[in-house]
Amino acid sequence: MVAGPAVLVVGGGLTAASAVRSLRRVLPAERILVWEASASLGGRFCTDELALPSGASAVADTGAQYVTSTDAADGPLYAELRDAGVLMPLAGRIRGSRAADGGGENFVAPRGLSSIVSHMFGACGVAPTCSRRAVGLRRGARGGWDVHAETGEATRADGVILTPPVPHTLALIDSGEARKWLDATPARAALDSIEYSKRYALALAWPADTRPLFSASADYVSRYVDPDEDDAIVYVAIDSARRADHVGPVSLTVHSSVPYGLRMMGGGADDAAVQADLLGRLNKLLPWLPPPAASTLRRWPISQVRFPLPDSLLPSGPCLPLVP
């Protein structure tokens, strides 16, 4: 066991980056450690890279698609990100809308939304460790917390901040003594009742010389698909145009509906079959679309929250105290 930082942050997404940003007001960077389970940062701000046969690569956001400013208090962060070239206003047309978007300005990231998370960690001087999944959380013999990784590493921290989705957070809490504390509170049943949606994201890419076809065939950068048009696809984005990439390969992202995700994942559908089905549906929506040169399917078994924590159990402070 190696004596660790003052605080260990579990997770490498936007919530974790925001937590580190707040911690840096009271702690030096060397007293903060971040463990991320996957091989890259971003969480739901996920950006995939697709390799084309030519050797070129295309970038596609397969998680969140754009950021809508809804809170004036976040103004300084938006300004920082814009000044650094990480964030820029979404200039293209969005066909259709979602009530959840609100009325604020929409922003995109030229290098993909995961770059927002990477920038925030970098600005804090904290370098997260990727491919390190926390699987054990136990009270230390002399105080603090002993945290164990799936790969065998372990560290001791004075405090631990858990930022993964609730099911993953509960699994970590249940690995040690914190479970008894949580089981004795009303929060346990409420947290167990939280449900998440399931959906797929399909990313496709074409060589740069197809750009004129896309420009001539679509007068939007993103569109929401009405259920009458297709009951499995809810969103299509010409990702490269949405990010104002006018030079590299063309990329396009498709998001499935929640009922489709629930049905296909719940039924154990093979990813290759799902990808073929979504591509067939997309070709009916966009009959002018040429065969893609590269593609990837990302499944989101834990996507947006469908049934959140009841208002009566929401914390009045900045966070819910999951560990005593």
Tab-separated table of C-alpha atoms in Angstrom:
chain	number	residue	atom	x	y	z
A	1	MET	CA	0.000	0.000	0.000
A	2	VAL	CA	1.410	3.371	-1.050
A	3	ALA	CA	0.456	6.501	0.905
A	4	GLY	CA	-1.552	8.509	-1.552
A	5	PRO	CA	-2.932	11.976	-2.163
A	6	ALA	CA	-5.183	13.975	0.092
A	7	VAL	CA	-8.081	13.273	-2.265
A	8	LEU	CA	-8.707	10.582	-4.866
A	9	VAL	CA	-11.289	11.405	-7.523
A	10	VAL	CA	-12.815	8.334	-9.158
A	11	GLY	CA	-13.850	9.011	-12.758
A	12	GLY	CA	-12.489	10.998	-15.673
A	13	GLY	CA	-15.539	12.763	-17.063
A	14	LEU	CA	-16.899	16.281	-16.800
A	15	THR	CA	-18.089	15.823	-13.205
A	16	ALA	CA	-14.640	14.665	-12.151
A	17	ALA	CA	-12.973	17.563	-13.978
A	18	SER	CA	-15.342	19.996	-12.261
A	19	ALA	CA	-14.573	18.423	-8.878
A	20	VAL	CA	-10.835	18.768	-9.481
A	21	ARG	CA	-11.338	22.379	-10.548
A	22	SER	CA	-13.000	23.065	-7.177
A	23	LEU	CA	-10.415	21.069	-5.207
A	24	ARG	CA	-7.573	23.088	-6.699
A	25	ARG	CA	-8.849	26.144	-4.830
A	26	VAL	CA	-7.793	24.500	-1.560
A	27	LEU	CA	-5.288	21.790	-2.511
A	28	PRO	CA	-2.088	21.693	-4.575
A	29	ALA	CA	-2.184	19.531	-7.705
A	30	GLU	CA	0.166	16.929	-6.218
A	31	ARG	CA	-2.401	16.198	-3.476
A	32	ILE	CA	-5.059	15.192	-5.992
A	33	LEU	CA	-5.177	11.888	-7.859
A	34	VAL	CA	-7.694	10.880	-10.540
A	35	TRP	CA	-8.488	7.316	-11.623
A	36	GLU	CA	-10.443	6.742	-14.847
A	37	ALA	CA	-11.637	3.229	-15.719
A	38	SER	CA	-11.572	3.588	-19.510
A	39	ALA	CA	-8.603	4.207	-21.777
A	40	SER	CA	-9.514	7.853	-22.424
A	41	LEU	CA	-10.996	10.856	-20.651
A	42	GLY	CA	-14.413	12.349	-21.238
A	43	GLY	CA	-17.072	10.015	-19.884
A	44	ARG	CA	-20.290	10.968	-21.673
A	45	PHE	CA	-18.217	13.660	-23.424
A	46	CYS	CA	-16.853	10.870	-25.588
A	47	THR	CA	-14.925	11.478	-28.825
A	48	ASP	CA	-13.988	8.555	-31.088
A	49	GLU	CA	-11.369	8.520	-33.830
A	50	LEU	CA	-12.147	6.528	-36.991
A	51	ALA	CA	-9.259	5.366	-39.190
A	52	LEU	CA	-9.934	5.473	-42.950
A	53	PRO	CA	-8.210	3.100	-45.432
A	54	SER	CA	-6.273	6.089	-46.815
A	55	GLY	CA	-4.554	6.548	-43.474
A	56	ALA	CA	-6.523	9.671	-42.626
A	57	SER	CA	-8.634	9.732	-39.479
A	58	ALA	CA	-11.987	11.296	-38.665
A	59	VAL	CA	-13.227	12.568	-35.317
A	60	ALA	CA	-16.779	11.940	-34.129
A	61	ASP	CA	-18.530	12.759	-30.850
A	62	THR	CA	-20.367	9.582	-29.867
A	63	GLY	CA	-21.625	10.811	-26.503
A	64	ALA	CA	-22.879	14.336	-25.890
A	65	GLN	CA	-23.225	16.343	-29.095
A	66	TYR	CA	-23.136	19.976	-28.037
A	67	VAL	CA	-23.236	22.091	-24.888
A	68	THR	CA	-26.056	24.510	-24.146
A	69	SER	CA	-25.318	27.361	-21.732
A	70	THR	CA	-28.148	27.571	-19.184
A	71	ASP	CA	-26.482	29.039	-16.092
A	72	ALA	CA	-24.950	32.514	-16.033
A	73	ALA	CA	-22.675	31.377	-13.198
A	74	ASP	CA	-20.776	29.220	-15.692
A	75	GLY	CA	-19.853	32.271	-17.761
A	76	PRO	CA	-16.191	32.415	-16.643
A	77	LEU	CA	-15.651	28.765	-17.581
A	78	TYR	CA	-17.235	29.250	-21.015
A	79	ALA	CA	-15.042	32.308	-21.545
A	80	GLU	CA	-11.934	30.361	-20.537
A	81	LEU	CA	-12.772	27.523	-22.909
A	82	ARG	CA	-13.522	29.881	-25.780
A	83	ASP	CA	-10.309	31.867	-25.243
A	84	ALA	CA	-8.345	28.614	-25.315
A	85	GLY	CA	-9.971	27.563	-28.599
A	86	VAL	CA	-11.556	24.529	-26.938
A	87	LEU	CA	-15.134	25.741	-27.349
A	88	MET	CA	-16.855	27.658	-30.117
A	89	PRO	CA	-20.468	28.627	-30.881
A	90	LEU	CA	-22.418	26.142	-32.976
A	91	ALA	CA	-22.996	28.082	-36.183
A	92	GLY	CA	-24.853	25.511	-38.290
A	93	ARG	CA	-28.565	24.807	-38.355
A	94	ILE	CA	-30.191	22.235	-36.080
A	95	ARG	CA	-33.313	20.793	-37.671
A	96	GLY	CA	-35.904	20.033	-35.006
A	97	SER	CA	-35.389	20.547	-31.291
A	98	ARG	CA	-35.557	19.053	-27.833
A	99	ALA	CA	-37.306	20.684	-24.893
A	100	ALA	CA	-34.401	19.640	-22.670
A	101	ASP	CA	-32.003	21.909	-24.546
A	102	GLY	CA	-33.356	25.073	-22.955
A	103	GLY	CA	-32.926	28.491	-24.464
A	104	GLY	CA	-29.210	29.111	-24.060
A	105	GLU	CA	-26.495	29.361	-26.688
A	106	ASN	CA	-25.171	26.104	-28.140
A	107	PHE	CA	-21.443	25.354	-28.262
A	108	VAL	CA	-19.285	22.674	-29.886
A	109	ALA	CA	-15.645	21.681	-29.534
A	110	PRO	CA	-13.476	21.760	-32.703
A	111	ARG	CA	-11.415	18.797	-31.467
A	112	GLY	CA	-14.384	16.911	-30.002
A	113	LEU	CA	-16.169	17.351	-26.698
A	114	SER	CA	-13.696	15.176	-24.805
A	115	SER	CA	-11.181	18.006	-25.327
A	116	ILE	CA	-13.207	20.102	-22.858
A	117	VAL	CA	-12.562	17.561	-20.108
A	118	SER	CA	-8.893	17.180	-21.050
A	119	HIS	CA	-8.441	20.961	-21.015
A	120	MET	CA	-10.023	21.319	-17.577
A	121	PHE	CA	-7.725	18.698	-16.066
A	122	GLY	CA	-4.715	20.224	-17.813
A	123	ALA	CA	-5.561	23.732	-16.613
A	124	CYS	CA	-5.644	22.351	-13.056
A	125	GLY	CA	-2.240	20.713	-13.469
A	126	VAL	CA	-3.690	17.292	-12.702
A	127	ALA	CA	-2.952	14.337	-14.999
A	128	PRO	CA	-5.541	11.544	-14.553
A	129	THR	CA	-4.506	7.904	-14.720
A	130	CYS	CA	-6.581	6.095	-17.365
A	131	SER	CA	-7.327	2.364	-17.577
A	132	ARG	CA	-7.469	2.185	-13.784
A	133	ARG	CA	-10.854	0.978	-12.557
A	134	ALA	CA	-11.512	1.341	-8.818
A	135	VAL	CA	-13.119	-1.852	-7.464
A	136	GLY	CA	-12.530	-1.669	-3.715
A	137	LEU	CA	-13.198	1.086	-1.164
A	138	ARG	CA	-12.391	0.326	2.460
A	139	ARG	CA	-11.741	2.290	5.622
A	140	GLY	CA	-8.026	2.509	6.375
A	141	ALA	CA	-6.653	0.989	9.581
A	142	ARG	CA	-5.417	4.416	10.699
A	143	GLY	CA	-8.073	6.549	9.059
A	144	GLY	CA	-8.596	7.628	5.510
A	145	TRP	CA	-9.626	5.310	2.704
A	146	ASP	CA	-7.865	2.434	0.979
A	147	VAL	CA	-8.847	2.257	-2.673
A	148	HIS	CA	-7.986	-0.785	-4.794
A	149	ALA	CA	-7.872	-0.944	-8.584
A	150	GLU	CA	-8.879	-3.843	-10.808
A	151	THR	CA	-5.280	-4.070	-12.025
A	152	GLY	CA	-3.977	-4.593	-8.482
A	153	GLU	CA	-2.755	-1.094	-7.610
A	154	ALA	CA	-3.883	0.472	-4.352
A	155	THR	CA	-3.628	3.879	-2.740
A	156	ARG	CA	-4.653	5.550	0.489
A	157	ALA	CA	-6.457	8.887	0.500
A	158	ASP	CA	-7.855	11.171	3.170
A	159	GLY	CA	-10.994	11.610	1.088
A	160	VAL	CA	-12.582	10.026	-1.974
A	161	ILE	CA	-14.925	11.688	-4.481
A	162	LEU	CA	-17.027	9.275	-6.523
A	163	THR	CA	-18.236	10.654	-9.866
A	164	PRO	CA	-19.303	7.597	-11.950
A	165	PRO	CA	-22.993	6.883	-12.622
A	166	VAL	CA	-24.962	5.694	-9.589
A	167	PRO	CA	-24.822	1.936	-10.361
A	168	HIS	CA	-21.025	2.036	-10.582
A	169	THR	CA	-20.770	4.251	-7.507
A	170	LEU	CA	-22.974	1.923	-5.460
A	171	ALA	CA	-20.914	-1.096	-6.491
A	172	LEU	CA	-17.796	0.646	-5.168
A	173	ILE	CA	-19.492	1.695	-1.923
A	174	ASP	CA	-20.805	-1.829	-1.433
A	175	SER	CA	-17.267	-3.226	-1.612
A	176	GLY	CA	-16.461	-2.039	1.922
A	177	GLU	CA	-17.678	-0.641	5.222
A	178	ALA	CA	-19.402	2.364	3.656
A	179	ARG	CA	-22.236	0.028	2.625
A	180	LYS	CA	-23.420	-0.332	6.235
A	181	TRP	CA	-23.568	3.426	6.621
A	182	LEU	CA	-25.443	3.950	3.375
A	183	ASP	CA	-27.861	1.067	4.049
A	184	ALA	CA	-28.897	2.813	7.267
A	185	THR	CA	-29.983	5.981	5.436
A	186	PRO	CA	-33.088	6.757	3.327
A	187	ALA	CA	-30.733	7.564	0.455
A	188	ARG	CA	-30.055	3.858	-0.190
A	189	ALA	CA	-33.523	2.988	-1.474
A	190	ALA	CA	-33.689	6.220	-3.472
A	191	LEU	CA	-30.316	5.591	-5.126
A	192	ASP	CA	-31.310	2.021	-5.941
A	193	SER	CA	-34.449	3.353	-7.649
A	194	ILE	CA	-32.577	5.606	-10.086
A	195	GLU	CA	-32.869	4.304	-13.647
A	196	TYR	CA	-30.865	5.172	-16.726
A	197	SER	CA	-31.737	5.062	-20.400
A	198	LYS	CA	-29.873	2.837	-22.855
A	199	ARG	CA	-28.932	3.854	-26.363
A	200	TYR	CA	-26.457	3.286	-29.172
A	201	ALA	CA	-24.268	5.747	-31.052
A	202	LEU	CA	-23.117	4.877	-34.565
A	203	ALA	CA	-20.247	6.893	-36.052
A	204	LEU	CA	-19.431	6.817	-39.783
A	205	ALA	CA	-16.678	8.449	-41.842
A	206	TRP	CA	-15.913	9.247	-45.505
A	207	PRO	CA	-12.922	10.739	-47.371
A	208	ALA	CA	-12.692	14.526	-47.582
A	209	ASP	CA	-13.591	14.492	-51.285
A	210	THR	CA	-17.201	13.571	-50.375
A	211	ARG	CA	-17.654	16.923	-48.647
A	212	PRO	CA	-19.436	18.586	-51.634
A	213	LEU	CA	-22.063	15.806	-51.632
A	214	PHE	CA	-22.843	16.377	-47.966
A	215	SER	CA	-22.974	20.148	-48.406
A	216	ALA	CA	-25.371	19.838	-51.343
A	217	SER	CA	-27.614	17.206	-49.752
A	218	ALA	CA	-28.093	18.496	-46.180
A	219	ASP	CA	-28.905	22.065	-45.144
A	220	TYR	CA	-28.309	21.275	-41.461
A	221	VAL	CA	-25.469	20.122	-39.236
A	222	SER	CA	-27.770	18.188	-36.901
A	223	ARG	CA	-31.348	16.972	-37.025
A	224	TYR	CA	-33.785	15.345	-34.647
A	225	VAL	CA	-35.728	12.534	-36.288
A	226	ASP	CA	-39.472	12.307	-35.742
A	227	PRO	CA	-40.736	8.857	-34.639
A	228	ASP	CA	-42.957	8.825	-37.726
A	229	GLU	CA	-39.813	8.894	-39.869
A	230	ASP	CA	-38.033	6.161	-37.911
A	231	ASP	CA	-38.703	4.699	-34.464
A	232	ALA	CA	-35.099	3.631	-33.799
A	233	ILE	CA	-33.105	6.746	-34.770
A	234	VAL	CA	-33.695	9.994	-32.877
A	235	TYR	CA	-30.710	12.110	-33.922
A	236	VAL	CA	-28.325	12.478	-36.854
A	237	ALA	CA	-25.373	14.870	-36.974
A	238	ILE	CA	-22.928	15.642	-39.747
A	239	ASP	CA	-20.310	15.732	-37.061
A	240	SER	CA	-17.479	17.302	-39.033
A	241	ALA	CA	-19.728	20.152	-40.235
A	242	ARG	CA	-21.108	20.640	-36.723
A	243	ARG	CA	-17.536	21.135	-35.494
A	244	ALA	CA	-16.771	23.437	-38.455
A	245	ASP	CA	-14.122	21.051	-39.809
A	246	HIS	CA	-13.860	22.098	-43.455
A	247	VAL	CA	-10.639	20.278	-44.296
A	248	GLY	CA	-10.500	16.695	-43.023
A	249	PRO	CA	-12.687	13.637	-43.645
A	250	VAL	CA	-16.455	13.817	-43.211
A	251	SER	CA	-17.915	12.194	-40.097
A	252	LEU	CA	-21.529	11.520	-39.172
A	253	THR	CA	-23.071	10.392	-35.872
A	254	VAL	CA	-26.375	8.578	-35.320
A	255	HIS	CA	-28.063	8.187	-31.933
A	256	SER	CA	-30.673	5.503	-31.348
A	257	SER	CA	-33.893	5.977	-29.412
A	258	VAL	CA	-34.106	4.837	-25.792
A	259	PRO	CA	-36.822	2.202	-26.469
A	260	TYR	CA	-34.627	0.750	-29.228
A	261	GLY	CA	-31.610	0.669	-26.903
A	262	LEU	CA	-33.609	-0.964	-24.120
A	263	ARG	CA	-35.043	-3.554	-26.487
A	264	MET	CA	-31.813	-4.463	-28.256
A	265	MET	CA	-29.535	-4.487	-25.212
A	266	GLY	CA	-32.174	-6.189	-23.080
A	267	GLY	CA	-32.547	-8.877	-25.713
A	268	GLY	CA	-28.804	-9.426	-26.011
A	269	ALA	CA	-28.610	-8.223	-29.615
A	270	ASP	CA	-25.228	-8.596	-31.291
A	271	ASP	CA	-23.478	-5.265	-31.901
A	272	ALA	CA	-22.789	-6.134	-35.543
A	273	ALA	CA	-26.492	-6.772	-36.111
A	274	VAL	CA	-27.408	-3.505	-34.403
A	275	GLN	CA	-24.892	-1.598	-36.526
A	276	ALA	CA	-26.238	-3.128	-39.737
A	277	ASP	CA	-29.817	-2.358	-38.709
A	278	LEU	CA	-29.071	1.275	-37.839
A	279	LEU	CA	-27.115	1.760	-41.073
A	280	GLY	CA	-30.024	0.339	-43.080
A	281	ARG	CA	-32.452	2.692	-41.362
A	282	LEU	CA	-30.094	5.627	-41.919
A	283	ASN	CA	-29.897	4.873	-45.641
A	284	LYS	CA	-33.686	5.110	-45.846
A	285	LEU	CA	-33.602	8.496	-44.087
A	286	LEU	CA	-30.683	9.729	-46.218
A	287	PRO	CA	-30.865	7.806	-49.519
A	288	TRP	CA	-28.058	9.916	-51.003
A	289	LEU	CA	-25.564	8.680	-48.404
A	290	PRO	CA	-22.569	6.824	-49.908
A	291	PRO	CA	-21.185	3.633	-48.280
A	292	PRO	CA	-18.987	4.641	-45.319
A	293	ALA	CA	-15.226	4.136	-45.423
A	294	ALA	CA	-15.052	3.581	-41.649
A	295	SER	CA	-17.523	3.004	-38.847
A	296	THR	CA	-17.794	2.229	-35.152
A	297	LEU	CA	-20.685	1.463	-32.805
A	298	ARG	CA	-20.639	2.600	-29.207
A	299	ARG	CA	-23.187	1.245	-26.775
A	300	TRP	CA	-24.331	3.299	-23.800
A	301	PRO	CA	-25.931	0.868	-21.304
A	302	ILE	CA	-25.949	3.754	-18.833
A	303	SER	CA	-26.945	6.901	-20.675
A	304	GLN	CA	-29.142	9.765	-19.440
A	305	VAL	CA	-31.038	9.462	-16.155
A	306	ARG	CA	-34.661	8.369	-16.776
A	307	PHE	CA	-35.897	8.432	-13.156
A	308	PRO	CA	-33.709	10.704	-11.001
A	309	LEU	CA	-33.257	11.086	-7.267
A	310	PRO	CA	-36.438	12.443	-5.618
A	311	ASP	CA	-36.305	16.165	-4.830
A	312	SER	CA	-36.787	15.422	-1.136
A	313	LEU	CA	-33.408	13.666	-1.052
A	314	LEU	CA	-31.436	16.132	-3.137
A	315	PRO	CA	-28.578	17.691	-1.129
A	316	SER	CA	-28.829	21.289	-0.021
A	317	GLY	CA	-25.056	21.671	-0.302
A	318	PRO	CA	-22.672	21.141	-3.218
A	319	CYS	CA	-22.656	17.331	-3.030
A	320	LEU	CA	-24.399	14.288	-1.591
A	321	PRO	CA	-22.300	12.811	1.256
A	322	LEU	CA	-22.063	9.209	0.104
A	323	VAL	CA	-19.289	8.306	2.540
A	324	PRO	CA	-19.078	9.464	6.163
